[in-house]
mmCIF file of C-alpha atoms in Angstrom:
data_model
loop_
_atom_site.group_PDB
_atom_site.id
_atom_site.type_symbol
_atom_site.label_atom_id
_atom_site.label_comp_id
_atom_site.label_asym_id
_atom_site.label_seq_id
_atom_site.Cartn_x
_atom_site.Cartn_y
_atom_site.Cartn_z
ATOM 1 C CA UNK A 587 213.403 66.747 -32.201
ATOM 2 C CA UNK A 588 216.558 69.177 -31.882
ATOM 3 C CA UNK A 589 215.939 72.379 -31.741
ATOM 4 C CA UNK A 590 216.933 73.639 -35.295
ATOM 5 C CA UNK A 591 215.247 70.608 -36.617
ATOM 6 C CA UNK A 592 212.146 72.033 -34.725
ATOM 7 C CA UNK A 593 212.599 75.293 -36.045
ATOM 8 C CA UNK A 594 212.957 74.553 -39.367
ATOM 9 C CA UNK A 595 209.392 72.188 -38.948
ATOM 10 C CA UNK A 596 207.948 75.114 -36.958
ATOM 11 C CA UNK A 597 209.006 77.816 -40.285
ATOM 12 C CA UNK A 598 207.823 75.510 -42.591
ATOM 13 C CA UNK A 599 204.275 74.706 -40.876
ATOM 14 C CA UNK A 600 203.564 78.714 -40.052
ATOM 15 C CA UNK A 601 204.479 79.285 -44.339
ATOM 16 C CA UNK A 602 202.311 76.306 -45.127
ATOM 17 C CA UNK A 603 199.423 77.869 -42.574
ATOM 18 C CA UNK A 604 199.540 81.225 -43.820
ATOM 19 C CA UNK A 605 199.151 80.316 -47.601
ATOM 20 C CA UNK A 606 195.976 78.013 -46.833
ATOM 21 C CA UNK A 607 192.544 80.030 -47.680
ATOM 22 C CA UNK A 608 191.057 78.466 -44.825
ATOM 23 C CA UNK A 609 192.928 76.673 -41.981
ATOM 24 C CA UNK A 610 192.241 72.833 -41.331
ATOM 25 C CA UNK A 611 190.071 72.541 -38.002
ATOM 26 C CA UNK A 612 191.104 71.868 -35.417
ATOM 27 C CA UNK A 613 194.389 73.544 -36.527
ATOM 28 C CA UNK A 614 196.597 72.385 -33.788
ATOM 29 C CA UNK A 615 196.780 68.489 -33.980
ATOM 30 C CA UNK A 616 195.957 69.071 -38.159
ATOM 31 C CA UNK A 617 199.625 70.621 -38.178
ATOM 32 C CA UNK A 618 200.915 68.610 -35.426
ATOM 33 C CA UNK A 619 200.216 65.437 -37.527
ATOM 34 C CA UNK A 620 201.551 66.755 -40.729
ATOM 35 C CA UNK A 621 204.746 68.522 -39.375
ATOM 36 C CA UNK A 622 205.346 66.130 -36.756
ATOM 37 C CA UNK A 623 205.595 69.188 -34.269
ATOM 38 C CA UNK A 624 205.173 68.797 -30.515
ATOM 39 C CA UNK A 625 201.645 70.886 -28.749
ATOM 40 C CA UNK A 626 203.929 73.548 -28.136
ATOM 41 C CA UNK A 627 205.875 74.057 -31.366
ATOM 42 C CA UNK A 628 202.350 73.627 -33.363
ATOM 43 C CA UNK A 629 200.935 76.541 -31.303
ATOM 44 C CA UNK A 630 204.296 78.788 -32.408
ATOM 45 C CA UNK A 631 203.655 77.764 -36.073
ATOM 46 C CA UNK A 632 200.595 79.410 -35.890
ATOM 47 C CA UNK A 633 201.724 82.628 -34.295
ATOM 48 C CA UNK A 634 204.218 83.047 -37.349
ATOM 49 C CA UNK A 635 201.490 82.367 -39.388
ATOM 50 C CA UNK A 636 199.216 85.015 -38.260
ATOM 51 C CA UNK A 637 202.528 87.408 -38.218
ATOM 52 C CA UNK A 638 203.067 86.031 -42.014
ATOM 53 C CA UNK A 639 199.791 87.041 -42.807
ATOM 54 C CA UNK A 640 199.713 90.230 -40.945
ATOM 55 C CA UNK A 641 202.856 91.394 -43.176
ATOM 56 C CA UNK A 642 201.222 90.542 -46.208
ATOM 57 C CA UNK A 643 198.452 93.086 -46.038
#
C-alpha cells in the first residue's frame, strides 16, 4: 500500500473502531482483514481509536 493510501485505511479503521460499542476480538487481524491494513498499520488504527474516544468524553 502507499503511504497515503495507508493512511487514509489507517483513519478510516481507528473512526470505524471507536464508534463500535464493543471491539471485535481479537481486534488486530478483525481490522486487518476488513481494512486490508498491514500488523503495523492495524496496531496505529487502534491508537487513534482510543485517542478518538478519549476526545469524546
Amino acid at each position: 500500500m502507499t503511504d497515503k493510501l495507508s493512511n487514509t485505511q489507517v483513519q478510516k479503521a481507528a473512526l470505524w473502531l471507536a464508534a463500535q460499542k464493543e471491539a471485535p476480538h481479537p481486534v488486530v487481524p478483525a481490522i486487518r482483514q476488513k481494512f486490508k491494513l498491514s500488523a503495523v498499520d492495524a496496531v496505529v488504527a487502534i491508537r487513534e481509536a482510543q485517542l478518538i474516544r478519549g476526545r469524546s468524553h
